[in-house]
Amino acid sequence: MPAPENIPKGTAGMMGTVFRWLVRKPSQKADASVNPLEDPRSAIAFGNTIIFIGIGSFLFWASLAPLDEGVPSTGVVVVESQRKIVAHLTGGIVAEVKVRENQQVREGDVLLTLDATRAQTAYTSTLNEYIAAAAKLARLTAEQTFADRIVFPEDVLAYAREAGRMDLIQAQEQVFRIRRQALTNEQAILHENLSASQSQASGARQQMAARQQQVALLTDELSRLRPLVDEGYAPRTKLFEQERQIAELTSVTSDIQARIAKEVSTSAELRLRILQRRQEFLREVESLVADASRETANLREKLRDAALELDRTTIQAPVSGQVVALQVTTPG
């Protein structure tokens, strides 16, 4: 407030007149019997007059008194509840401040960025793990259905291209080809053995049929030879020779029958082995699919969190407005 000597003379003169008016004696025309201090209306009027004169004097002084310093500017009055506090959830190192105090911004404008080194590393690591796990799950699914090729999800391929990790996709394709070829070769060997066993059984049956036919012919010939031998028209040695041949052929037929039975048993075992190997492969793949599904789901959630953490390193304006109470002005 300016010193008394700095108050303009006109102002001082007017204030002196006002105060003199306040302390002047009551008019002689007033009733001398009435005491103004005991009249409530007079007291109220007196108080209102004092307040009015005080406010008027202050405004008059404020309009004339010189100010040491002043900067004209526009102001925005904002209700406290309308403010949007912008802060990072976990904090970090400020990399760049994009705004200044009282700057007008629009919704979505970048206010500042944090050092994203750690967040980027975590995101990249999790992304690689997710691509590998999801690609493995796609490969196991193809193996489970005995498909000819792997059908990778589009999002996995997009992530792999984005991260430059198509090698993870190619690695699963190579594993798929190796495992599929190994199973195919194993099944082919079993089928080859089955075919060989079936072929041997078929050849043995043909041999047995031929031997049985020979036995039938010799038996028929023996039945006609026996009366001739009994009557002396044929030597008995020939009869014995016929009987010996029939006995040998019968023995050979029995051996062939045993061989056929063995091949039939071998064929049955090979068929069972083929079926069991297929079932073993499916059980193994189903177990791996279950594990890979859980791992992929967990990594998908971790990747989502890592992406959010990386996005939070860029702090944006939630609404359009003015920056106030900026607490960070420099990197670090």
Coordinates of C-alpha atoms in Angstrom, one line a residue:
M1 CA 0.0 0.0 0.0
P2 CA 1.5 3.4 -0.9
A3 CA 2.7 5.7 1.9
P4 CA 0.3 8.5 3.0
E5 CA 2.4 11.1 1.2
N6 CA 1.8 9.3 -2.0
I7 CA -2.0 9.5 -1.8
P8 CA -3.3 12.0 -4.3
K9 CA -4.4 15.3 -2.8
G10 CA -7.9 15.1 -4.2
T11 CA -8.3 11.7 -2.6
A12 CA -7.1 12.9 0.8
G13 CA -9.3 15.9 0.7
M14 CA -12.4 13.8 -0.1
M15 CA -11.6 11.3 2.7
G16 CA -11.2 14.2 5.1
T17 CA -14.6 15.6 4.2
V18 CA -16.1 12.1 4.6
F19 CA -14.7 11.6 8.1
R20 CA -15.7 15.1 9.1
W21 CA -19.2 14.4 7.9
L22 CA -19.3 11.2 10.0
V23 CA -18.3 13.0 13.2
R24 CA -20.4 16.2 12.8
K25 CA -23.0 17.0 15.4
P26 CA -26.6 16.1 14.9
S27 CA -28.7 18.7 13.1
Q28 CA -30.3 21.2 15.4
K29 CA -33.5 20.5 13.5
A30 CA -33.5 17.0 15.0
D31 CA -35.4 16.3 18.1
A32 CA -33.0 16.9 21.0
S33 CA -34.9 14.4 23.1
V34 CA -34.0 11.5 20.9
N35 CA -30.5 9.9 21.3
P36 CA -29.2 8.6 17.9
L37 CA -27.2 5.9 19.6
E38 CA -30.3 4.4 21.2
D39 CA -32.3 4.4 17.9
P40 CA -31.8 0.9 16.1
R41 CA -32.6 2.3 12.7
S42 CA -29.9 5.0 13.1
A43 CA -27.4 2.3 14.1
I44 CA -28.1 0.1 11.1
A45 CA -28.0 3.1 8.7
F46 CA -24.8 4.2 10.3
G47 CA -23.2 0.7 9.8
N48 CA -24.3 0.4 6.2
T49 CA -22.9 3.8 5.5
I50 CA -19.5 2.8 7.0
I51 CA -19.4 -0.4 4.9
F52 CA -20.4 1.4 1.7
I53 CA -17.9 4.2 2.2
G54 CA -15.1 1.7 3.0
I55 CA -15.7 -0.4 -0.2
G56 CA -16.0 2.8 -2.3
S57 CA -12.9 4.3 -0.9
F58 CA -10.9 1.1 -1.5
L59 CA -12.1 0.8 -5.1
F60 CA -11.3 4.5 -5.7
W61 CA -7.8 4.1 -4.2
A62 CA -7.2 0.9 -6.2
S63 CA -8.1 2.7 -9.5
L64 CA -5.7 5.6 -8.8
A65 CA -2.8 4.1 -6.8
P66 CA 0.3 3.1 -8.8
L67 CA 1.4 -0.6 -8.9
D68 CA 5.1 -1.7 -8.8
E69 CA 4.6 -4.4 -11.4
G70 CA 1.7 -5.9 -13.4
V71 CA 1.3 -8.3 -16.3
P72 CA -2.0 -8.4 -18.1
S73 CA -3.1 -12.0 -18.9
T74 CA -6.1 -14.2 -19.4
G75 CA -7.1 -16.5 -16.7
V76 CA -9.2 -19.7 -16.6
V77 CA -11.2 -20.5 -13.5
V78 CA -11.6 -24.2 -13.2
V79 CA -13.6 -26.1 -10.6
E80 CA -11.2 -28.3 -8.6
S81 CA -13.3 -31.4 -9.4
Q82 CA -12.9 -30.8 -13.2
R83 CA -9.1 -31.2 -13.1
K84 CA -7.6 -34.4 -14.5
I85 CA -4.6 -35.5 -12.7
V86 CA -2.1 -37.2 -15.1
A87 CA 0.5 -39.4 -13.4
H88 CA 2.3 -42.7 -14.2
L89 CA 1.2 -45.7 -12.2
T90 CA 4.7 -46.9 -11.3
G91 CA 6.9 -43.9 -12.2
G92 CA 10.0 -43.8 -14.3
I93 CA 12.7 -41.7 -15.7
V94 CA 11.5 -38.7 -17.8
A95 CA 12.9 -38.9 -21.3
E96 CA 11.3 -35.8 -22.8
V97 CA 8.8 -33.1 -21.7
K98 CA 6.5 -32.1 -24.6
V99 CA 4.5 -29.3 -22.9
R100 CA 5.0 -26.3 -20.6
E101 CA 2.9 -24.8 -17.8
N102 CA -0.4 -23.3 -18.9
Q103 CA -0.1 -24.7 -22.4
Q104 CA -3.3 -25.6 -24.2
V105 CA -3.5 -29.2 -25.3
R106 CA -6.0 -31.4 -27.0
E107 CA -7.1 -34.9 -26.0
G108 CA -4.5 -37.4 -27.0
D109 CA -1.6 -34.9 -27.3
V110 CA 1.7 -36.3 -25.9
L111 CA 2.5 -34.5 -22.6
L112 CA 5.8 -36.3 -21.8
T113 CA 7.6 -39.6 -22.5
L114 CA 9.4 -41.8 -20.1
D115 CA 12.6 -43.9 -20.7
A116 CA 11.2 -47.0 -22.4
T117 CA 14.3 -49.1 -22.3
R118 CA 13.2 -51.5 -19.6
A119 CA 9.6 -51.6 -20.8
Q120 CA 10.7 -52.2 -24.4
T121 CA 13.1 -55.0 -23.3
A122 CA 10.3 -56.7 -21.3
Y123 CA 7.9 -56.4 -24.1
T124 CA 10.3 -57.7 -26.7
S125 CA 11.3 -60.7 -24.5
T126 CA 7.6 -61.5 -23.8
L127 CA 6.7 -61.1 -27.4
N128 CA 9.4 -63.6 -28.5
E129 CA 8.2 -66.1 -25.9
Y130 CA 4.6 -65.7 -27.0
I131 CA 5.4 -66.2 -30.7
A132 CA 7.4 -69.3 -29.9
A133 CA 4.7 -70.8 -27.6
A134 CA 1.8 -69.9 -30.0
A135 CA 3.8 -71.4 -33.0
K136 CA 4.4 -74.5 -31.0
L137 CA 0.8 -74.8 -30.2
A138 CA -0.2 -74.5 -33.8
R139 CA 2.4 -77.2 -34.7
L140 CA 1.0 -79.6 -32.1
T141 CA -2.5 -78.9 -33.2
A142 CA -1.5 -79.9 -36.8
E143 CA 0.1 -83.0 -35.4
Q144 CA -2.9 -83.9 -33.4
T145 CA -5.1 -83.9 -36.5
F146 CA -2.4 -85.5 -38.7
A147 CA -2.6 -82.5 -41.0
D148 CA -0.2 -82.1 -43.9
R149 CA 0.9 -78.6 -42.9
I150 CA 0.7 -76.1 -40.0
V151 CA -2.0 -73.4 -40.0
F152 CA -0.5 -70.5 -37.9
P153 CA -2.9 -67.9 -36.5
E154 CA -2.9 -64.6 -38.3
D155 CA -2.0 -62.6 -35.1
V156 CA 1.0 -64.9 -34.5
L157 CA 2.3 -64.3 -38.0
A158 CA 1.7 -60.6 -37.7
Y159 CA 3.6 -60.5 -34.4
A160 CA 6.5 -62.5 -35.9
R161 CA 6.7 -60.2 -38.9
E162 CA 6.6 -57.1 -36.6
A163 CA 9.3 -58.5 -34.4
G164 CA 11.4 -59.9 -37.2
R165 CA 11.2 -63.4 -35.7
M166 CA 9.9 -65.4 -38.6
D167 CA 12.7 -67.8 -37.7
L168 CA 10.5 -69.0 -34.8
I169 CA 7.8 -69.9 -37.3
Q170 CA 10.2 -71.7 -39.5
A171 CA 11.7 -73.6 -36.6
Q172 CA 8.3 -75.1 -35.8
E173 CA 7.7 -75.9 -39.4
Q174 CA 11.0 -77.8 -39.4
V175 CA 10.1 -79.7 -36.2
F176 CA 6.8 -80.5 -37.7
R177 CA 8.4 -82.0 -40.8
I178 CA 11.0 -84.0 -38.8
R179 CA 8.4 -85.5 -36.4
R180 CA 5.9 -86.2 -39.2
Q181 CA 8.6 -87.9 -41.3
A182 CA 9.8 -89.9 -38.3
L183 CA 6.2 -91.1 -37.6
T184 CA 5.6 -91.8 -41.3
N185 CA 8.8 -93.8 -41.5
E186 CA 8.0 -95.8 -38.4
Q187 CA 4.5 -96.5 -39.6
A188 CA 5.9 -97.4 -43.1
I189 CA 8.3 -100.0 -41.5
L190 CA 5.4 -101.5 -39.6
H191 CA 3.2 -101.6 -42.6
E192 CA 6.0 -103.1 -44.7
N193 CA 6.5 -105.9 -42.1
L194 CA 2.8 -106.4 -42.1
S195 CA 2.7 -106.8 -45.8
A196 CA 5.6 -109.2 -45.8
S197 CA 3.9 -111.3 -43.1
Q198 CA 0.7 -111.3 -45.0
S199 CA 2.6 -112.2 -48.2
Q200 CA 4.3 -115.1 -46.5
A201 CA 1.1 -116.4 -45.1
S202 CA -0.5 -116.2 -48.5
G203 CA 2.4 -118.1 -50.1
A204 CA 2.2 -120.7 -47.4
R205 CA -1.5 -121.2 -48.0
Q206 CA -0.8 -121.7 -51.7
Q207 CA 1.9 -124.3 -50.8
M208 CA -0.5 -126.0 -48.4
A209 CA -3.2 -126.1 -51.1
A210 CA -0.7 -127.7 -53.5
R211 CA 0.5 -130.2 -51.0
Q212 CA -3.1 -131.1 -50.0
Q213 CA -3.9 -131.6 -53.7
Q214 CA -0.9 -133.9 -54.0
V215 CA -2.0 -135.8 -50.9
A216 CA -5.5 -136.2 -52.3
L217 CA -4.1 -137.5 -55.6
L218 CA -1.8 -140.0 -53.9
T219 CA -4.5 -141.1 -51.6
D220 CA -6.8 -141.7 -54.6
E221 CA -4.0 -143.5 -56.4
L222 CA -3.3 -145.6 -53.3
S223 CA -7.0 -146.6 -53.0
R224 CA -6.8 -148.0 -56.5
L225 CA -3.4 -149.6 -56.0
R226 CA -4.3 -151.5 -52.9
P227 CA -6.6 -154.1 -54.5
L228 CA -4.1 -154.7 -57.2
V229 CA -1.4 -155.4 -54.6
D230 CA -3.8 -157.7 -52.7
E231 CA -4.5 -159.6 -55.9
G232 CA -0.8 -159.7 -56.8
Y233 CA -1.0 -157.6 -59.9
A234 CA 1.2 -154.9 -58.4
P235 CA 4.3 -155.1 -56.2
R236 CA 3.7 -154.3 -52.5
T237 CA 6.8 -152.0 -52.5
K238 CA 4.9 -149.6 -54.7
L239 CA 2.1 -149.5 -52.2
F240 CA 4.6 -148.7 -49.4
E241 CA 6.1 -146.0 -51.6
Q242 CA 2.7 -144.4 -52.1
E243 CA 2.0 -144.5 -48.4
R244 CA 5.4 -143.0 -47.6
Q245 CA 4.8 -140.1 -50.0
I246 CA 1.4 -139.4 -48.5
A247 CA 2.9 -139.4 -45.0
E248 CA 5.7 -136.9 -46.0
L249 CA 3.2 -134.6 -47.7
T250 CA 0.9 -134.7 -44.7
S251 CA 3.9 -133.7 -42.5
V252 CA 4.8 -130.9 -44.9
T253 CA 1.2 -129.7 -44.9
S254 CA 1.2 -129.6 -41.1
D255 CA 4.4 -127.5 -41.1
I256 CA 2.9 -125.2 -43.6
Q257 CA -0.2 -124.8 -41.5
A258 CA 2.0 -123.9 -38.5
R259 CA 3.8 -121.4 -40.5
I260 CA 0.6 -119.9 -41.7
A261 CA -0.6 -119.6 -38.1
K262 CA 2.6 -117.9 -37.1
E263 CA 2.3 -115.3 -40.0
V264 CA -1.3 -114.7 -39.0
S265 CA -0.2 -114.0 -35.5
T266 CA 2.6 -111.8 -36.7
S267 CA 0.2 -109.8 -38.9
A268 CA -2.1 -109.3 -36.0
E269 CA 0.7 -108.1 -33.7
L270 CA 1.9 -105.7 -36.4
R271 CA -1.6 -104.3 -36.9
L272 CA -1.9 -103.8 -33.1
R273 CA 1.6 -102.2 -33.1
I274 CA 0.6 -99.7 -35.8
L275 CA -2.6 -98.8 -33.9
Q276 CA -0.8 -98.5 -30.6
R277 CA 2.0 -96.3 -32.0
R278 CA -0.6 -94.0 -33.5
Q279 CA -2.4 -93.8 -30.1
E280 CA 0.9 -93.3 -28.3
F281 CA 1.7 -90.4 -30.6
L282 CA -1.8 -88.9 -30.1
R283 CA -1.5 -89.2 -26.3
E284 CA 1.9 -87.5 -26.3
V285 CA 0.7 -84.7 -28.6
E286 CA -2.5 -84.2 -26.5
S287 CA -0.4 -83.8 -23.4
L288 CA 1.9 -81.3 -25.1
V289 CA -1.1 -79.4 -26.5
A290 CA -2.6 -79.0 -23.0
D291 CA 0.8 -77.7 -21.7
A292 CA 1.3 -75.4 -24.7
S293 CA -2.3 -74.0 -24.4
R294 CA -1.7 -73.0 -20.8
E295 CA 1.7 -71.5 -21.6
T296 CA 0.3 -69.6 -24.6
A297 CA -2.6 -68.2 -22.5
N298 CA -0.3 -67.1 -19.7
L299 CA 2.1 -65.5 -22.2
R300 CA -0.8 -63.7 -23.9
E301 CA -1.7 -62.1 -20.7
K302 CA 1.9 -61.2 -19.9
L303 CA 2.2 -59.7 -23.4
R304 CA -0.9 -57.6 -22.9
D305 CA 0.5 -56.3 -19.6
A306 CA 3.9 -55.6 -21.2
A307 CA 2.3 -53.7 -24.1
L308 CA 0.2 -51.6 -21.6
E309 CA 3.4 -50.8 -19.7
L310 CA 5.2 -49.8 -22.8
D311 CA 2.3 -47.6 -23.9
R312 CA 2.3 -45.9 -20.5
T313 CA 5.8 -44.6 -21.2
T314 CA 4.0 -42.1 -23.5
I315 CA 1.8 -40.0 -21.3
Q316 CA -1.1 -38.3 -23.2
A317 CA -3.7 -35.8 -22.3
P318 CA -6.9 -37.5 -21.2
V319 CA -9.0 -34.5 -22.3
S320 CA -8.6 -31.2 -24.0
G321 CA -7.6 -28.4 -21.6
Q322 CA -4.8 -26.4 -20.1
V323 CA -1.7 -27.8 -18.4
V324 CA -1.6 -26.6 -14.8
A325 CA 0.6 -27.6 -11.8
L326 CA 3.2 -29.2 -14.0
Q327 CA 5.7 -30.8 -11.6
V328 CA 8.2 -32.1 -14.2
T329 CA 9.8 -29.7 -16.6
T330 CA 13.1 -31.4 -17.5
P331 CA 14.2 -34.9 -18.4
G332 CA 15.7 -37.1 -15.7

